[in-house]
Amino acid sequence: MSSTNRDFLTLLDFSPEELHGILDRARQLKALRKEALRHESLPGRVIGLLFEKSSTRTRVAFEAGMVQLGGHAIFLSSRDLQIGRGEPIEDTARVLSRMVDAVVVRTYSHEGLERFARHSSVPVINALSDTHHPCQLLADVVTYIEHRGSIEGRTVAWIGDGNNVCNSFIHAARCFGFFLRIASPPGHAPHPQVLAEGGERVSVTTAPRDASDGADLIVTDVWASMGQEEEQQARAETFSNYRVDQRLLDTCSPDALVMHCLPAHRGEEISAEVLDGLQSVVWDEVENRLHTQKALLEFLLRGEDSDA
Ligand code: CP
Ligand code: NVA
């Protein structure tokens, strides 16, 4: 049984060529599924899903995807594991990696995730941390490509919080060669270190219209992420001018797409009219979580056998 010992904690862990390879493979897997052809490339392989935060899309995509590939996924809520009673991260990583072929982790602290990965002898996948959500970007980029062709040289507008998904968009701008304009309220722009990692194609403004003007894709996310629930009310005031509504969408390119990682709060960061409108591709984005995560699992678990 072949496997890599690579981790996927941020998009920068993979080369642009590797990322493009995963997206190409995701499109093949999607086509196979549309034709109802079975493709069990990971028989007998087992992954653990260690989740500290809620999830619908990410969890179901990994669980369903692993079954479709002929393997199995075990959902491990941190509330039920000994880690929830104080067993160290390092020991949990050592234990799980003696028993499963990869561990998918959704957690708060990115530093804790890195520590987990250092002590795991099997691949570790970031299923969302406070600072990155790389799996989301695999789906978002492939969704853009399916609808509009290459994303290289295109302009993406991010409206709202400089959060985990925004940070992964910054990395994606570098890996996939698109321009990213981020509009965030003062004090909510992405961390300067992550911005620096994005390179020259990434810019920041406080004015949503400066970001959206002529953009090919407009994206937003909740104003308060998981773990920031107590800030929800204050953020609703701070972010009230950072809503993706029809007026803002009208400043984008006429054929601009709209994305949101979901779950969405209609009437807050995005109007219902836009989220449910003709330019929105959020349901394709959702479906592509499945295909891209399957391609990611194949890449990490099959290693050099991946082409077979
Ligand atoms: N977009 C996303 O990651 O959704 P879940 O929180 O439902 O996994
Ligand atoms: N920024 C959001 C994304 C959810 C998928 C959060 O972290 O809660």
Short mmCIF file of C-alpha atoms and ligand atoms in Angstrom, two decimals:
data_model
loop_
_atom_site.label_atom_id
_atom_site.label_comp_id
_atom_site.label_asym_id
_atom_site.label_seq_id
_atom_site.Cartn_x
_atom_site.Cartn_y
_atom_site.Cartn_z
CA MET A 1 0.00 0.00 0.00
CA SER A 2 1.53 3.27 -1.11
CA SER A 3 1.04 6.57 0.71
CA THR A 4 2.76 9.91 1.03
CA ASN A 5 3.77 11.41 4.35
CA ARG A 6 2.69 14.85 3.12
CA ASP A 7 0.31 17.10 5.02
CA PHE A 8 -2.21 19.59 3.64
CA LEU A 9 -2.38 22.31 6.27
CA THR A 10 -2.40 25.23 3.84
CA LEU A 11 -2.43 25.50 0.05
CA LEU A 12 1.24 26.44 0.18
CA ASP A 13 2.09 22.86 1.23
CA PHE A 14 1.56 21.83 -2.41
CA SER A 15 3.09 23.17 -5.62
CA PRO A 16 0.81 24.87 -8.18
CA GLU A 17 1.35 21.84 -10.44
CA GLU A 18 0.22 19.46 -7.69
CA LEU A 19 -2.85 21.61 -6.98
CA HIS A 20 -3.79 21.72 -10.66
CA GLY A 21 -3.34 17.93 -10.78
CA ILE A 22 -5.77 17.50 -7.88
CA LEU A 23 -8.34 19.76 -9.56
CA ASP A 24 -8.02 17.86 -12.85
CA ARG A 25 -8.50 14.60 -11.00
CA ALA A 26 -11.53 16.03 -9.16
CA ARG A 27 -13.17 16.77 -12.50
CA GLN A 28 -12.48 13.19 -13.64
CA LEU A 29 -13.97 11.79 -10.44
CA LYS A 30 -17.00 14.04 -10.89
CA ALA A 31 -17.51 12.74 -14.43
CA LEU A 32 -17.22 9.13 -13.23
CA ARG A 33 -19.84 9.78 -10.57
CA LYS A 34 -22.20 11.41 -13.08
CA GLU A 35 -21.96 8.24 -15.16
CA ALA A 36 -22.65 6.19 -12.02
CA LEU A 37 -19.31 4.40 -12.49
CA ARG A 38 -17.80 2.99 -9.30
CA HIS A 39 -14.24 4.04 -8.62
CA GLU A 40 -12.82 2.29 -5.57
CA SER A 41 -9.23 3.45 -5.57
CA LEU A 42 -8.76 3.31 -1.77
CA PRO A 43 -10.09 -0.14 -0.74
CA GLY A 44 -9.47 -0.99 2.89
CA ARG A 45 -8.07 2.44 3.70
CA VAL A 46 -9.35 4.24 6.79
CA ILE A 47 -9.27 7.93 7.68
CA GLY A 48 -10.10 9.58 11.00
CA LEU A 49 -12.02 12.86 11.15
CA LEU A 50 -11.07 14.66 14.34
CA PHE A 51 -13.46 17.61 14.63
CA GLU A 52 -13.56 20.23 17.41
CA LYS A 53 -16.04 22.46 15.57
CA SER A 54 -19.35 21.88 13.79
CA SER A 55 -19.38 20.92 10.12
CA THR A 56 -21.86 19.83 7.48
CA ARG A 57 -20.13 20.10 4.08
CA THR A 58 -16.56 19.22 5.00
CA ARG A 59 -17.51 16.25 7.15
CA VAL A 60 -20.04 14.76 4.74
CA ALA A 61 -17.71 15.25 1.75
CA PHE A 62 -14.92 13.35 3.51
CA GLU A 63 -17.21 10.61 4.85
CA ALA A 64 -19.18 10.06 1.65
CA GLY A 65 -16.05 10.50 -0.47
CA MET A 66 -14.10 7.87 1.42
CA VAL A 67 -16.95 5.35 1.09
CA GLN A 68 -17.22 6.10 -2.65
CA LEU A 69 -13.48 5.40 -2.97
CA GLY A 70 -13.95 2.01 -1.30
CA GLY A 71 -12.53 2.99 2.09
CA HIS A 72 -13.96 4.06 5.40
CA ALA A 73 -14.04 7.20 7.53
CA ILE A 74 -14.39 7.33 11.32
CA PHE A 75 -15.88 10.51 12.76
CA LEU A 76 -14.17 11.46 16.02
CA SER A 77 -15.72 14.32 17.94
CA SER A 78 -13.15 15.86 20.25
CA ARG A 79 -15.88 15.86 22.91
CA ASP A 80 -15.85 12.06 22.96
CA LEU A 81 -12.12 11.50 22.68
CA GLN A 82 -9.65 11.50 25.55
CA ILE A 83 -8.20 14.71 24.05
CA GLY A 84 -11.38 16.35 25.38
CA ARG A 85 -10.29 15.24 28.87
CA GLY A 86 -6.75 16.53 28.51
CA GLU A 87 -4.79 13.83 26.65
CA PRO A 88 -2.02 15.76 24.85
CA ILE A 89 -2.32 16.59 21.14
CA GLU A 90 1.02 14.91 20.52
CA ASP A 91 -0.10 11.60 22.05
CA THR A 92 -3.43 11.72 20.21
CA ALA A 93 -1.56 12.18 16.93
CA ARG A 94 0.74 9.25 17.68
CA VAL A 95 -2.17 7.00 18.64
CA LEU A 96 -4.37 7.79 15.63
CA SER A 97 -1.52 7.48 13.16
CA ARG A 98 -0.80 3.94 14.37
CA MET A 99 -4.35 2.97 13.38
CA VAL A 100 -5.58 5.02 10.43
CA ASP A 101 -4.12 6.07 7.06
CA ALA A 102 -4.77 9.81 7.35
CA VAL A 103 -6.27 12.22 9.86
CA VAL A 104 -8.55 15.11 8.90
CA VAL A 105 -8.64 17.77 11.61
CA ARG A 106 -11.05 20.67 12.17
CA THR A 107 -9.83 22.78 15.05
CA TYR A 108 -9.36 26.25 16.51
CA SER A 109 -5.61 26.73 16.85
CA HIS A 110 -3.56 26.43 13.66
CA GLU A 111 -0.45 26.11 15.82
CA GLY A 112 -2.08 23.13 17.57
CA LEU A 113 -2.82 21.61 14.17
CA GLU A 114 0.83 22.00 13.17
CA ARG A 115 1.85 20.30 16.40
CA PHE A 116 -0.56 17.45 15.67
CA ALA A 117 0.93 17.06 12.20
CA ARG A 118 4.51 17.02 13.51
CA HIS A 119 3.65 14.03 15.70
CA SER A 120 1.56 12.17 13.13
CA SER A 121 3.25 9.60 10.92
CA VAL A 122 0.34 9.69 8.43
CA PRO A 123 -0.93 12.61 6.30
CA VAL A 124 -2.86 15.32 8.16
CA ILE A 125 -5.46 17.42 6.34
CA ASN A 126 -6.66 20.79 7.60
CA ALA A 127 -10.46 20.69 7.52
CA LEU A 128 -10.53 24.31 8.82
CA SER A 129 -8.55 26.05 11.51
CA ASP A 130 -8.94 29.57 12.85
CA THR A 131 -6.53 30.79 10.17
CA HIS A 132 -6.90 28.57 7.08
CA HIS A 133 -9.47 26.54 5.13
CA PRO A 134 -7.54 25.10 2.17
CA CYS A 135 -10.07 22.38 1.27
CA GLN A 136 -12.64 25.11 0.57
CA LEU A 137 -10.37 26.71 -1.99
CA LEU A 138 -9.91 23.49 -3.96
CA ALA A 139 -13.67 23.49 -4.51
CA ASP A 140 -13.91 27.22 -5.18
CA VAL A 141 -11.19 27.28 -7.82
CA VAL A 142 -12.48 24.21 -9.63
CA THR A 143 -15.99 25.71 -9.60
CA TYR A 144 -14.69 28.89 -11.22
CA ILE A 145 -12.81 26.85 -13.85
CA GLU A 146 -15.92 24.78 -14.66
CA HIS A 147 -18.01 27.89 -15.24
CA ARG A 148 -15.54 30.32 -16.78
CA GLY A 149 -12.29 28.53 -17.68
CA SER A 150 -8.88 29.38 -16.25
CA ILE A 151 -8.82 31.64 -13.20
CA GLU A 152 -5.27 32.82 -13.96
CA GLY A 153 -5.20 36.60 -14.44
CA ARG A 154 -8.83 37.01 -13.31
CA THR A 155 -9.88 39.38 -10.53
CA VAL A 156 -11.54 38.13 -7.36
CA ALA A 157 -13.20 40.48 -4.83
CA TRP A 158 -13.38 39.35 -1.21
CA ILE A 159 -15.89 41.38 0.82
CA GLY A 160 -15.91 41.20 4.62
CA ASP A 161 -13.83 39.60 7.31
CA GLY A 162 -10.15 38.82 6.74
CA ASN A 163 -10.75 35.36 8.18
CA ASN A 164 -9.65 31.76 7.59
CA VAL A 165 -11.35 31.43 4.19
CA CYS A 166 -9.99 34.83 3.14
CA ASN A 167 -6.48 33.71 4.11
CA SER A 168 -6.83 30.63 1.94
CA PHE A 169 -8.01 32.89 -0.93
CA ILE A 170 -4.77 34.86 -0.43
CA HIS A 171 -2.73 31.68 -0.80
CA ALA A 172 -4.86 30.64 -3.78
CA ALA A 173 -4.15 33.96 -5.53
CA ARG A 174 -0.47 33.07 -5.40
CA CYS A 175 -0.88 29.39 -6.33
CA PHE A 176 -3.39 29.91 -9.17
CA GLY A 177 -2.26 33.34 -10.39
CA PHE A 178 -5.36 35.50 -9.90
CA PHE A 179 -5.69 39.03 -8.55
CA LEU A 180 -7.42 39.32 -5.18
CA ARG A 181 -8.89 42.57 -3.86
CA ILE A 182 -9.96 42.37 -0.23
CA ALA A 183 -12.40 44.89 1.27
CA SER A 184 -12.55 44.69 5.07
CA PRO A 185 -13.50 47.14 7.81
CA PRO A 186 -10.56 48.76 9.61
CA GLY A 187 -9.10 46.28 12.07
CA HIS A 188 -10.47 43.24 10.23
CA ALA A 189 -8.04 42.95 7.32
CA PRO A 190 -6.04 39.73 7.06
CA HIS A 191 -2.83 39.41 9.05
CA PRO A 192 0.12 41.16 7.33
CA GLN A 193 2.15 37.95 7.32
CA VAL A 194 -0.51 36.07 5.36
CA LEU A 195 -0.90 39.05 3.02
CA ALA A 196 2.84 38.94 2.38
CA GLU A 197 2.55 35.23 1.54
CA GLY A 198 0.04 36.11 -1.17
CA GLY A 199 2.47 38.29 -3.07
CA GLU A 200 1.88 41.30 -5.30
CA ARG A 201 -1.45 40.20 -6.76
CA VAL A 202 -3.22 40.73 -3.41
CA SER A 203 -4.46 44.16 -2.32
CA VAL A 204 -6.52 45.46 0.59
CA THR A 205 -9.01 48.31 0.82
CA THR A 206 -11.72 49.41 3.22
CA ALA A 207 -14.10 50.30 0.34
CA PRO A 208 -16.19 47.38 -1.02
CA ARG A 209 -16.69 49.14 -4.38
CA ASP A 210 -12.94 49.49 -4.91
CA ALA A 211 -12.69 45.72 -4.56
CA SER A 212 -15.77 44.79 -6.59
CA ASP A 213 -15.26 47.16 -9.55
CA GLY A 214 -15.14 44.95 -12.66
CA ALA A 215 -14.38 41.79 -10.65
CA ASP A 216 -14.85 38.36 -12.27
CA LEU A 217 -15.82 36.70 -8.99
CA ILE A 218 -17.19 38.14 -5.76
CA VAL A 219 -16.94 36.17 -2.52
CA THR A 220 -17.96 36.69 1.06
CA ASP A 221 -18.29 34.75 4.31
CA VAL A 222 -19.96 35.17 7.69
CA TRP A 223 -19.11 38.22 9.76
CA ALA A 224 -18.48 36.13 12.90
CA SER A 225 -16.75 32.79 12.45
CA MET A 226 -16.99 29.76 14.72
CA GLY A 227 -15.43 30.73 18.03
CA GLN A 228 -16.44 34.40 17.64
CA GLU A 229 -20.09 33.97 18.59
CA GLU A 230 -19.88 36.47 21.44
CA GLU A 231 -18.71 39.15 18.96
CA GLN A 232 -21.68 38.58 16.62
CA GLN A 233 -23.61 41.70 17.66
CA ALA A 234 -20.67 44.09 17.59
CA ARG A 235 -19.57 42.68 14.24
CA ALA A 236 -23.05 43.12 12.77
CA GLU A 237 -22.57 46.88 13.24
CA THR A 238 -18.95 46.99 12.11
CA PHE A 239 -19.65 45.02 8.93
CA SER A 240 -23.04 46.51 8.00
CA ASN A 241 -21.60 48.21 4.87
CA TYR A 242 -19.84 45.03 3.75
CA ARG A 243 -22.87 43.15 2.43
CA VAL A 244 -22.81 41.53 -1.00
CA ASP A 245 -26.13 42.76 -2.38
CA GLN A 246 -27.42 43.42 -5.89
CA ARG A 247 -26.04 46.97 -5.94
CA LEU A 248 -22.54 45.75 -5.17
CA LEU A 249 -22.84 42.84 -7.59
CA ASP A 250 -23.84 45.32 -10.33
CA THR A 251 -20.41 46.97 -10.01
CA CYS A 252 -18.67 43.67 -10.90
CA SER A 253 -18.16 42.36 -14.42
CA PRO A 254 -21.59 41.55 -15.98
CA ASP A 255 -20.73 37.83 -16.02
CA ALA A 256 -19.25 37.77 -12.52
CA LEU A 257 -19.86 34.71 -10.38
CA VAL A 258 -20.87 34.79 -6.71
CA MET A 259 -19.45 32.35 -4.16
CA HIS A 260 -19.91 31.76 -0.44
CA CYS A 261 -18.40 28.80 1.43
CA LEU A 262 -21.64 28.43 3.45
CA PRO A 263 -23.31 28.35 5.89
CA ALA A 264 -24.63 31.80 4.88
CA HIS A 265 -26.62 34.34 6.84
CA ARG A 266 -29.03 35.80 4.29
CA GLY A 267 -29.55 39.50 4.95
CA GLU A 268 -26.22 39.84 6.77
CA GLU A 269 -23.05 39.33 4.70
CA ILE A 270 -25.07 38.51 1.55
CA SER A 271 -28.60 39.33 0.44
CA ALA A 272 -30.98 36.47 -0.26
CA GLU A 273 -31.49 37.88 -3.75
CA VAL A 274 -27.78 37.48 -4.57
CA LEU A 275 -27.19 34.17 -2.77
CA ASP A 276 -30.18 32.60 -4.52
CA GLY A 277 -29.72 34.56 -7.74
CA LEU A 278 -28.60 33.56 -11.23
CA GLN A 279 -24.94 34.53 -10.75
CA SER A 280 -24.56 32.46 -7.60
CA VAL A 281 -22.76 29.12 -7.95
CA VAL A 282 -22.86 28.13 -4.29
CA TRP A 283 -24.50 24.74 -4.86
CA ASP A 284 -21.88 23.76 -7.42
CA GLU A 285 -19.28 24.94 -4.91
CA VAL A 286 -20.83 22.61 -2.33
CA GLU A 287 -20.87 19.61 -4.66
CA ASN A 288 -17.28 20.22 -5.64
CA ARG A 289 -16.24 19.86 -2.00
CA LEU A 290 -16.95 16.15 -2.51
CA HIS A 291 -15.00 15.70 -5.74
CA THR A 292 -11.99 17.79 -4.70
CA GLN A 293 -11.68 16.13 -1.30
CA LYS A 294 -11.78 12.71 -2.96
CA ALA A 295 -9.01 13.80 -5.31
CA LEU A 296 -7.04 15.12 -2.34
CA LEU A 297 -7.43 11.80 -0.50
CA GLU A 298 -6.25 9.87 -3.55
CA PHE A 299 -3.25 12.19 -3.90
CA LEU A 300 -2.22 11.77 -0.27
CA LEU A 301 -3.09 8.10 0.20
CA ARG A 302 -2.04 6.62 -3.11
CA GLY A 303 1.16 8.61 -3.55
CA GLU A 304 3.04 7.38 -6.58
CA ASP A 305 0.20 4.98 -7.45
CA SER A 306 -2.11 7.97 -8.06
CA ASP A 307 -2.07 7.66 -11.85
CA ALA A 308 -3.01 3.99 -11.78
N1 CP B 1 -17.89 25.50 4.05
C1 CP B 1 -17.70 24.61 5.04
O1 CP B 1 -16.57 24.26 5.37
O2 CP B 1 -18.85 24.14 5.56
P1 CP B 1 -19.00 23.21 6.88
O3 CP B 1 -18.63 24.08 8.06
O4 CP B 1 -20.43 22.81 6.88
O5 CP B 1 -18.05 22.05 6.76
N1 NVA B 2 -15.22 31.49 8.46
C1 NVA B 2 -16.17 30.46 8.78
C2 NVA B 2 -16.14 29.39 7.74
C3 NVA B 2 -17.09 28.25 7.96
C4 NVA B 2 -16.99 27.19 6.91
C5 NVA B 2 -15.86 29.89 10.13
O1 NVA B 2 -14.70 29.67 10.45
O2 NVA B 2 -16.79 29.69 10.93
#
